Coordinates of C-alpha atoms in Angstrom, one line a residue:
Chain A
X75 CA 113.5 74.4 62.3
X76 CA 110.1 73.2 60.5
X77 CA 107.8 75.6 60.5
X78 CA 104.9 73.3 63.0
X79 CA 101.9 76.3 61.5
X80 CA 102.4 75.4 57.8
X81 CA 103.3 70.9 58.8
X82 CA 99.7 71.5 61.0
X83 CA 97.4 73.2 57.9
X84 CA 98.8 70.8 55.5
X85 CA 98.8 67.6 57.5
X86 CA 95.2 69.1 57.5
X87 CA 94.4 69.3 54.2
X88 CA 96.0 65.7 53.8
X89 CA 93.5 64.1 56.3
X90 CA 94.8 64.4 59.2
X91 CA 95.1 66.2 62.2
X92 CA 97.9 66.2 64.4
X93 CA 99.2 67.0 68.1
X94 CA 101.8 66.9 70.2
X95 CA 102.7 65.3 72.5
X96 CA 105.8 66.0 75.6
X97 CA 108.7 63.5 75.5
X98 CA 109.3 64.9 78.9
X99 CA 106.2 65.0 80.4
X100 CA 103.7 63.3 77.9
X101 CA 101.6 66.2 78.1
X102 CA 99.3 66.9 75.7
X103 CA 99.1 70.1 73.2
X104 CA 96.6 71.2 70.2
X105 CA 96.9 72.6 68.3
X106 CA 101.0 71.9 68.2
X107 CA 103.2 74.3 70.1
X108 CA 106.9 73.8 70.0
X109 CA 106.9 74.4 74.0
X110 CA 105.4 71.9 76.7
X111 CA 102.3 74.1 78.7
X112 CA 102.8 72.0 81.6
X113 CA 106.9 71.5 81.8
X114 CA 108.7 74.1 79.8
X115 CA 110.6 71.8 78.4
X116 CA 110.5 72.1 74.1
X117 CA 111.2 68.5 73.3
X118 CA 107.9 67.4 71.1
X119 CA 106.4 64.5 69.3
X120 CA 103.8 64.4 66.6
X121 CA 101.5 62.3 67.1
X122 CA 98.0 61.9 65.5
X123 CA 94.6 62.6 67.7
X124 CA 91.9 60.1 68.5
X125 CA 89.9 63.4 67.1
X126 CA 87.0 61.9 69.7
X127 CA 85.9 64.7 71.8
X128 CA 82.6 65.9 74.7
X129 CA 81.2 69.3 74.0
X130 CA 81.0 71.3 76.8
X131 CA 79.5 74.4 76.2
X132 CA 78.8 76.0 72.9
X133 CA 76.5 78.9 71.8
X134 CA 76.2 81.5 69.0
X135 CA 78.1 85.1 67.9
X136 CA 76.1 87.9 65.9
X137 CA 79.8 89.7 65.8
X138 CA 82.3 86.9 63.7
X139 CA 85.2 87.9 62.3
X140 CA 84.7 89.6 58.6
X141 CA 86.0 85.9 57.6
X142 CA 83.6 84.6 58.8
X143 CA 81.1 86.3 58.8
X144 CA 79.3 84.5 55.5
X145 CA 79.5 81.0 57.7
X146 CA 77.0 83.3 60.2
X147 CA 75.7 81.9 62.6
X148 CA 77.2 78.8 63.2
X149 CA 77.5 76.9 66.2
X150 CA 81.3 77.6 68.3
X151 CA 82.2 75.3 71.3
X152 CA 84.2 74.1 73.2
X153 CA 85.2 70.4 72.9
X154 CA 87.4 68.8 75.0
X155 CA 89.6 65.9 73.4
X156 CA 89.9 62.6 74.5
X157 CA 93.7 63.1 75.1
X158 CA 92.8 66.1 77.5
X159 CA 93.1 70.0 75.6
X160 CA 89.9 72.4 74.9
X161 CA 89.2 73.5 71.8
X162 CA 87.3 75.8 70.7
X163 CA 86.0 75.6 67.1
X164 CA 83.4 75.9 64.2
X165 CA 80.1 72.7 65.2
X166 CA 78.6 71.3 63.2
X167 CA 75.4 69.4 63.9
X168 CA 73.8 71.6 66.5
X169 CA 70.8 74.3 66.2
X170 CA 71.4 77.9 67.0
X171 CA 68.4 79.1 65.2
X172 CA 66.7 80.5 68.4
X173 CA 67.4 80.9 72.0
X174 CA 65.4 77.8 72.9
X175 CA 67.5 75.6 71.1
X176 CA 70.5 76.7 72.5
X177 CA 69.2 76.2 76.0
X178 CA 68.1 72.7 75.2
X179 CA 70.4 71.6 73.6
X180 CA 73.5 72.9 76.0
X181 CA 71.1 71.5 79.1
X182 CA 72.2 67.5 77.7
X183 CA 75.9 68.4 77.6
X184 CA 78.3 66.8 77.9
X185 CA 77.7 66.1 74.3
X186 CA 80.1 63.0 72.1
X187 CA 81.8 65.2 69.1
X188 CA 84.3 63.6 66.4
X189 CA 86.5 65.5 64.1
X190 CA 85.8 66.7 60.7
X191 CA 88.2 68.9 58.8
X192 CA 85.8 71.8 56.8
X193 CA 87.4 74.2 54.3
X194 CA 86.1 77.3 56.1
X195 CA 87.6 80.9 54.9
X196 CA 90.5 79.8 52.9
X197 CA 91.6 76.8 54.9
X198 CA 91.2 73.4 55.3
X199 CA 90.7 73.9 59.5
X200 CA 89.6 71.3 61.8
X201 CA 85.3 71.2 63.9
X202 CA 83.9 69.1 65.1
X203 CA 80.5 67.3 64.5
X204 CA 78.2 65.9 66.8
X205 CA 78.0 62.0 67.1
X206 CA 74.5 61.1 66.5
Chain B
X29 CA 102.2 79.2 94.4
X30 CA 104.5 82.1 91.3
X31 CA 107.7 83.8 92.4
X32 CA 105.9 86.3 94.8
X33 CA 108.9 88.7 94.9
X34 CA 108.8 92.1 97.2
X35 CA 110.1 95.5 96.3
X36 CA 113.0 97.6 98.5
X37 CA 111.4 100.6 98.5
X38 CA 108.5 101.7 98.9
X39 CA 106.6 103.3 95.6
X40 CA 103.1 105.5 95.4
X41 CA 101.5 107.3 93.8
X42 CA 101.3 111.0 94.0
X43 CA 98.8 112.0 90.8
X44 CA 96.5 110.9 88.4
X45 CA 94.9 111.9 85.8
X46 CA 92.1 110.7 82.5
X47 CA 90.9 112.2 80.1
X48 CA 86.7 112.3 79.1
X49 CA 85.8 108.6 77.6
X50 CA 84.0 109.4 74.5
X51 CA 84.6 110.0 70.6
X52 CA 87.1 112.7 69.3
X53 CA 85.2 112.3 66.0
X54 CA 81.1 113.6 68.9
X55 CA 82.2 113.9 72.2
X56 CA 82.4 117.8 73.0
X57 CA 85.1 117.2 75.6
X58 CA 87.9 115.9 73.6
X59 CA 85.9 116.6 70.2
X60 CA 89.6 117.4 67.6
X61 CA 91.8 116.0 69.2
X62 CA 94.4 113.6 68.7
X63 CA 96.3 111.0 70.0
X64 CA 99.3 113.5 70.6
X65 CA 96.2 115.8 72.9
X66 CA 94.3 113.1 74.8
X67 CA 97.9 111.9 76.0
X68 CA 98.8 115.4 77.3
X69 CA 95.5 115.9 78.5
X70 CA 95.9 112.9 80.7
X71 CA 99.2 112.9 81.7
X72 CA 99.4 116.9 82.6
X73 CA 96.1 116.8 84.6
X74 CA 98.1 114.0 86.6
X75 CA 101.8 116.4 86.9
X76 CA 98.6 118.8 88.4
X77 CA 97.8 116.2 90.7
X78 CA 100.6 115.3 92.1
X79 CA 102.4 119.0 92.6
X80 CA 105.3 117.5 90.9
X81 CA 107.7 119.3 88.6
X82 CA 107.6 118.0 85.3
X83 CA 111.6 118.2 85.3
X84 CA 111.9 116.1 88.4
X85 CA 110.5 113.4 86.3
X86 CA 112.5 111.0 84.9
X87 CA 111.1 108.3 83.1
X88 CA 107.4 107.9 81.2
X89 CA 106.6 104.6 79.9
X90 CA 103.7 105.3 77.9
X91 CA 101.6 101.9 76.0
X92 CA 99.2 101.3 73.8
X93 CA 97.7 99.0 71.8
X94 CA 96.8 99.9 68.3
X95 CA 98.7 101.2 65.5
X96 CA 96.9 101.3 63.1
X97 CA 94.6 103.9 64.2
X98 CA 97.2 105.3 65.8
X99 CA 99.7 105.3 62.6
X100 CA 101.9 105.8 65.1
X101 CA 104.8 102.9 66.7
X102 CA 107.8 105.0 69.1
X103 CA 105.4 106.5 71.0
X104 CA 108.0 107.2 73.9
X105 CA 110.2 109.4 71.3
X106 CA 106.7 111.2 69.5
X107 CA 105.9 111.7 72.9
X108 CA 109.0 112.8 74.7
X109 CA 108.7 116.9 73.0
X110 CA 104.9 117.2 73.9
X111 CA 104.9 116.2 77.1
X112 CA 107.8 118.7 78.0
X113 CA 109.5 115.5 78.6
X114 CA 112.6 115.4 75.7
X115 CA 115.9 114.1 76.4
X116 CA 114.4 111.8 79.5
X117 CA 114.5 108.0 79.8
X118 CA 111.2 106.6 77.5
X119 CA 109.0 103.6 76.5
X120 CA 106.4 102.1 75.0
X121 CA 104.8 98.9 76.3
X122 CA 101.8 97.4 75.9
X123 CA 100.2 94.2 77.2
X124 CA 96.9 95.2 75.1
X125 CA 93.7 96.2 77.2
X126 CA 95.6 95.3 80.5
X127 CA 98.4 97.7 80.0
X128 CA 97.8 100.5 82.5
X129 CA 97.8 98.1 85.4
X130 CA 100.8 96.5 83.9
X131 CA 102.5 99.5 83.6
X132 CA 102.1 100.6 87.4
X133 CA 104.3 96.8 88.4
X134 CA 106.8 98.0 86.3
X135 CA 107.4 101.6 87.0
X136 CA 107.4 100.8 91.0
X137 CA 109.8 97.9 90.1
X138 CA 111.8 101.2 88.6
X139 CA 111.4 103.1 91.8
X140 CA 111.8 100.4 93.8
X141 CA 115.5 99.6 92.5
X142 CA 116.9 103.1 93.3
X143 CA 117.1 104.1 88.9
X144 CA 114.3 106.4 89.3
X145 CA 112.7 108.8 91.6
X146 CA 109.1 109.8 89.3
X147 CA 107.6 107.9 86.4
X148 CA 104.8 109.0 84.4
X149 CA 102.7 106.1 83.1
X150 CA 100.8 106.9 79.9
X151 CA 97.6 104.8 77.7
X152 CA 96.7 106.1 74.9
X153 CA 94.2 104.6 72.5
X154 CA 91.9 105.8 69.9
X155 CA 89.5 103.5 68.7
X156 CA 86.4 105.9 66.9
X157 CA 88.9 106.4 63.7
X158 CA 91.7 106.4 62.5
X159 CA 94.3 108.2 61.6
X160 CA 95.5 109.3 57.8
X161 CA 97.8 110.8 56.0
X162 CA 97.0 114.3 56.5
X163 CA 97.7 115.1 60.4
X164 CA 93.7 116.8 60.6
X165 CA 92.2 113.9 59.6
X166 CA 90.4 110.9 60.6
X167 CA 88.6 108.3 58.9
X168 CA 85.3 106.8 61.3
X169 CA 85.9 102.9 62.1
X170 CA 84.1 101.0 60.9
X171 CA 83.4 98.0 64.1
X172 CA 84.3 95.5 61.7
X173 CA 87.8 96.4 60.9
X174 CA 88.4 97.6 64.8
X175 CA 87.6 94.1 65.9
X176 CA 89.5 92.7 62.5
X177 CA 93.0 94.7 63.5
X178 CA 92.0 93.8 67.8
X179 CA 91.9 90.2 66.6
X180 CA 95.9 90.2 66.1
X181 CA 95.2 89.8 69.2
X182 CA 94.2 86.8 69.6
X183 CA 96.3 83.2 69.0
X184 CA 96.2 83.7 64.8
X185 CA 98.2 80.8 64.6
X186 CA 95.4 78.4 64.6
X187 CA 92.5 80.0 67.5
X188 CA 91.5 82.3 65.4
X189 CA 91.5 80.1 63.0
X190 CA 89.2 77.8 63.6
X191 CA 86.4 79.5 63.4
X192 CA 87.0 82.3 66.3
X193 CA 83.7 83.5 67.8
X194 CA 85.0 86.8 70.2
X195 CA 81.0 87.2 71.7
X196 CA 80.6 84.1 72.5
X197 CA 84.3 83.2 73.7
X198 CA 84.1 86.1 75.7
X199 CA 80.8 86.2 76.9
X200 CA 78.6 83.8 76.0
X201 CA 79.8 80.7 77.4
X202 CA 81.2 82.4 80.3
X203 CA 77.7 83.5 81.5
X204 CA 76.5 80.0 80.6
X205 CA 79.5 78.4 82.5
X206 CA 78.3 80.6 85.3
X207 CA 74.4 79.9 85.7
X208 CA 75.7 75.7 85.4
X209 CA 77.5 76.4 87.7
X210 CA 75.7 77.7 90.4
X211 CA 72.4 75.9 89.3
X212 CA 70.8 79.8 88.6
X213 CA 68.0 79.7 86.3
X214 CA 68.7 81.3 82.8
X215 CA 65.4 83.7 83.0
X216 CA 67.0 84.0 87.1
X217 CA 70.6 84.3 84.9
X218 CA 68.8 87.0 82.6
X219 CA 67.9 89.1 85.9
X220 CA 71.4 89.1 87.1
X221 CA 73.2 90.5 84.1
X222 CA 70.2 92.8 83.8
X223 CA 70.9 94.4 87.8
X224 CA 74.7 94.1 87.0
X225 CA 74.4 96.6 84.3
X226 CA 71.9 98.8 86.4
X227 CA 74.9 99.1 88.9
X228 CA 77.2 100.0 85.7
X229 CA 74.6 102.7 83.9
X230 CA 74.0 104.1 87.9
X231 CA 78.0 104.6 88.5
X232 CA 78.2 106.0 84.5
X233 CA 75.5 109.0 85.1
X234 CA 77.7 109.5 88.8
X235 CA 80.7 110.5 87.0
X236 CA 81.1 113.0 84.4
X237 CA 84.0 110.9 82.7
X238 CA 82.7 108.5 81.5
X239 CA 80.9 107.6 78.2
X240 CA 77.7 106.7 79.1
X241 CA 76.0 109.5 80.9
X242 CA 72.3 108.3 81.4
X243 CA 70.8 105.6 84.0
X244 CA 69.2 102.5 82.7
X245 CA 65.8 103.6 83.5
X246 CA 66.1 106.7 81.3
X247 CA 66.4 104.3 78.6
X248 CA 64.3 102.2 79.5
X249 CA 62.0 105.4 79.4
X250 CA 63.1 106.9 76.8
X251 CA 63.3 103.6 74.8
X252 CA 59.4 103.8 75.5
X253 CA 59.2 101.7 77.6
X254 CA 57.4 102.2 81.9
X255 CA 58.9 98.8 82.7
X256 CA 62.6 98.6 82.6
X257 CA 62.3 94.7 83.5
X258 CA 60.6 94.6 79.2
X259 CA 63.0 96.7 78.3
X260 CA 65.6 94.4 79.1
X261 CA 64.5 91.9 77.2
X262 CA 63.2 93.4 74.3
X263 CA 64.4 93.8 70.9
X264 CA 66.5 97.2 71.6
X265 CA 69.1 94.4 74.3
X266 CA 69.4 91.5 71.4
X267 CA 71.9 88.9 72.2
X268 CA 74.6 89.2 70.7
X269 CA 76.2 85.6 72.0
X270 CA 73.9 83.6 73.6
X271 CA 72.9 84.6 76.9
X272 CA 75.4 87.9 77.2
X273 CA 72.9 90.7 76.1
X274 CA 74.5 93.6 74.1
X275 CA 73.7 96.0 77.5
X276 CA 76.7 93.5 78.8
X277 CA 79.0 94.2 77.2
X278 CA 82.4 97.1 76.5
X279 CA 81.4 100.0 74.9
X280 CA 84.8 100.9 73.0
X281 CA 86.4 104.7 72.9
X282 CA 88.2 106.9 72.6
X283 CA 90.7 108.4 76.1
X284 CA 94.0 107.8 77.5
X285 CA 94.9 107.9 81.3
X286 CA 98.1 108.7 83.4
X287 CA 99.2 108.5 86.8
X288 CA 102.7 109.3 88.6
X289 CA 105.0 106.6 90.9
X290 CA 107.2 107.9 93.2
X291 CA 109.6 106.9 95.8
X292 CA 107.7 107.3 98.8
X293 CA 110.9 110.1 100.1
X294 CA 110.0 111.5 97.0
X295 CA 106.5 112.0 97.4
X296 CA 107.6 113.8 100.7
X297 CA 109.3 116.7 98.9
X298 CA 106.3 117.5 96.1
X299 CA 103.2 115.8 96.8
X300 CA 100.2 117.6 99.5
X301 CA 97.9 114.7 98.6
X302 CA 97.3 111.2 100.9
X303 CA 100.2 109.6 98.8
X304 CA 98.3 105.3 97.4
X305 CA 101.2 102.8 98.2
X306 CA 101.4 100.1 95.7
X307 CA 101.4 97.0 98.3
X308 CA 101.6 93.9 95.4
X309 CA 101.0 93.2 91.9
X310 CA 101.9 90.6 89.2
X311 CA 100.7 89.1 86.1
X312 CA 100.0 85.7 83.9
X313 CA 99.4 85.8 80.3
X314 CA 98.0 82.8 78.5
X315 CA 97.2 82.8 74.5
X316 CA 93.7 81.5 73.6
X317 CA 91.7 79.4 75.0
X318 CA 92.6 80.9 78.9
X319 CA 89.8 78.1 79.6
X320 CA 88.5 75.0 79.3
X321 CA 85.6 72.6 79.9
X322 CA 84.8 75.5 82.8
X323 CA 83.7 77.9 81.7
X324 CA 84.4 80.2 85.3
X325 CA 87.8 78.7 86.0
X326 CA 90.6 81.0 84.9
X327 CA 93.9 79.8 86.0
X328 CA 95.3 83.6 84.8
X329 CA 93.6 84.7 87.7
X330 CA 94.2 82.9 90.2
X331 CA 97.8 83.4 89.8
X332 CA 97.8 87.0 89.5
X333 CA 95.2 87.6 92.7
X334 CA 97.0 84.9 94.8
X335 CA 100.1 86.9 93.8
X336 CA 99.7 89.9 93.9
X337 CA 97.8 89.5 97.5
X338 CA 100.2 87.2 99.5
X339 CA 103.3 90.1 98.1
X340 CA 100.3 92.5 99.8
X341 CA 100.3 91.4 102.5
X342 CA 96.6 90.4 102.4
X343 CA 93.5 88.6 101.8
X344 CA 90.4 89.4 100.7
X345 CA 88.4 90.5 103.6
X346 CA 91.5 92.8 103.4
X347 CA 89.5 94.3 100.0
X348 CA 87.2 97.7 101.0
X349 CA 87.4 98.6 97.3
X350 CA 87.1 95.8 94.0
X351 CA 87.6 97.2 90.0
X352 CA 88.0 94.3 87.8
X353 CA 88.2 94.0 84.0
X354 CA 84.4 94.4 83.5
X355 CA 84.1 94.1 79.0
X356 CA 82.1 91.5 80.2
X357 CA 80.0 92.1 82.6
X358 CA 79.5 88.7 83.6
X359 CA 83.8 89.3 84.6
X360 CA 81.8 91.2 87.7
X361 CA 80.7 88.1 89.0
X362 CA 84.1 85.8 88.1
X363 CA 86.3 88.1 89.4
X364 CA 85.1 88.4 92.6
X365 CA 84.8 85.6 93.3
X366 CA 87.8 83.9 92.2
X367 CA 90.1 87.0 94.3
X368 CA 86.7 86.0 97.2
X369 CA 85.9 89.2 97.3
X370 CA 82.3 87.1 97.1
X371 CA 82.4 83.7 98.1
X372 CA 81.8 81.1 95.3
X373 CA 78.4 81.3 94.5
X374 CA 77.3 84.2 96.1
X375 CA 78.2 87.1 93.9
X376 CA 75.5 86.7 92.1
X377 CA 73.6 87.0 94.4
X378 CA 75.1 90.3 95.9
X379 CA 74.7 92.2 92.5
X380 CA 70.9 91.3 93.1
X381 CA 71.0 93.3 96.8
X382 CA 72.9 95.7 94.7
X383 CA 75.7 95.1 97.4
X384 CA 77.5 96.6 94.8
X385 CA 77.0 99.9 94.2
X386 CA 79.0 102.5 95.8
X387 CA 77.0 103.0 98.4
X388 CA 76.5 99.6 98.9
X389 CA 78.4 97.7 100.7
X390 CA 80.8 95.8 98.5
X391 CA 81.6 98.3 96.0
X392 CA 83.1 97.6 93.0
X393 CA 83.6 99.5 89.3
X394 CA 82.2 102.9 91.0
X395 CA 83.6 104.5 88.2
X396 CA 80.8 102.9 85.1
X397 CA 83.3 100.1 84.1
X398 CA 83.6 99.1 80.0
X399 CA 80.0 99.7 79.7
X400 CA 80.2 102.8 81.7
X401 CA 83.0 104.5 81.4
X402 CA 84.1 103.2 78.7
X403 CA 87.1 101.0 77.0
X404 CA 89.8 103.1 75.6
X405 CA 92.0 99.7 75.9
X406 CA 95.5 100.5 76.7
X407 CA 94.5 103.6 78.6
X408 CA 91.5 101.8 80.7
X409 CA 92.9 100.3 83.3
X410 CA 95.2 103.8 84.3
X411 CA 90.8 105.1 84.6
X412 CA 89.6 102.7 86.9
X413 CA 93.4 103.8 88.9
X414 CA 92.2 106.6 88.1
X415 CA 88.8 105.7 89.8
X416 CA 90.8 103.8 92.3
X417 CA 92.8 106.5 94.3
X418 CA 89.8 109.5 93.7
X419 CA 87.5 106.8 95.7
X420 CA 90.4 106.6 98.3
X421 CA 91.4 109.3 98.7
X422 CA 87.7 110.6 99.4
X423 CA 87.7 112.9 95.4
X424 CA 84.8 110.2 94.3
X425 CA 81.7 113.4 93.6
X426 CA 78.3 112.0 93.6
X427 CA 79.4 108.4 94.0
X428 CA 81.5 108.7 96.5
X429 CA 82.2 105.2 98.8
X430 CA 81.0 106.1 102.6
X431 CA 84.8 104.8 104.2
X432 CA 86.7 105.9 101.8
X433 CA 88.4 102.5 101.0
X434 CA 91.8 101.7 102.9
X435 CA 92.9 98.9 100.3
X436 CA 92.0 98.7 96.9
X437 CA 92.4 95.7 94.5
X438 CA 92.3 97.2 90.6
X439 CA 92.2 94.4 88.3
X440 CA 92.5 94.1 84.8
X441 CA 92.8 91.7 81.5
X442 CA 95.0 92.2 77.6
X443 CA 93.4 90.5 74.5
X444 CA 94.3 87.1 74.0
X445 CA 94.4 86.8 77.4
X446 CA 97.1 88.8 80.7
X447 CA 96.0 89.4 83.7
X448 CA 97.3 92.1 85.5
X449 CA 96.1 92.7 89.1
X450 CA 97.5 95.4 91.4
X451 CA 96.9 95.8 95.6
X452 CA 96.8 100.0 96.5
X453 CA 96.5 101.0 99.8
X454 CA 96.0 104.5 101.3

């Protein structure tokens, strides 16, 4: 079995973001896993994601893990992908400097966001950026 | 609906034990104790409480989450002689912070199968400090390192490496989601969170085994505030992840808990306490994130509450006492509505009216929960069982629910996320 995790991150480094689609029931999983969350089958087809999504909620925590401490404060939110799954990651283009800003922006949800690849803590990862 | 299942023989809790929760570096009652001694303190209390002759314990199941601070694995072998259970069947098991809720189901199945008559379940974690190569010396743990170890429980393939933010995921978004779903103004939501905290502190202040021993009002006065509402919104209670404040989250502590589960027929031979039966239980596991676009709709808990309660043959109106995993105090609202203890959107009002206090009509988490009693990871669910059993027997001095509960439901989460629910009945 090829490492799915390695394949995902290598693709991200090459500018491509993959999920997997179940060949049995069609359920989409992101990021890629070996089994289908919906039907339990394990015949998954790699598919590029559109990168389109809706930010549903976000905030900014004061207890980031050691490896992300240097990026603090940053927005962290739940993005509903066009393909269906919800993904939690860093969000660019939001003001997290004060409570009033957090509340005002959350009142505007859902907000259109677009996937972006960014190197954080020595790894190329998938984040989302607010679309203007 | 998950497969419900049933037990062939009724398992009952005959004895419970729990250490003081605090720090082995500073808390007088447990100062200087190591893993072995904390485990024995809780286990021996459970043995004495049940009245069992230790030689009649057929097996023990020991849970512990953080090997990094305990410097142990094979806890089962290392503890066999300490516990006086040399050569007995024993396993180490863990479902993180729900470990000693899960253990009740494991032991109940062992009893119901007929393989064992009496099983000891134990949980222990030491979070204040880590063992070293010298068994007499522990090194204090800083919060960043503790959470680095703890976060090994969170999707290490993807989720953790995508800027994982525990305070936002666990506290901020569920609080925000609850307010939005039920059209509660954020200022009012903050008041509701303050009132949950007031109840948590009240309960802890009446529990000698709790880490916290002061009320919210006493804390406010000590901090120089005449008005506790002002204290709540002050810089001394900052947002850990808006809208969740520092006082709405767990306190990490050290501790151990234990209980003995026996067959009903065995219990009659040695136990003079009212046996507390395990009527139903269920578990559910999900990788992170365990919720999607609605931060209050948690499939794992819908499943566990529904299945455990069906197995027990109860409905929400039968619950006299509810204990929910409150590493984040917003879970008082979310979980109590998931299981039907309160109607959707009503729990926050109940909290504001003081109904979830020990002397209210819908009591919850009377030990002080994960902030007040403190959170010792794998030992915490056992501490919740300890509290439920004490309440059901009428032994919760100082915080006793007026009519000792006949049916209690205990819910716990294990980091990552695991859900465990057990239904107890007297």
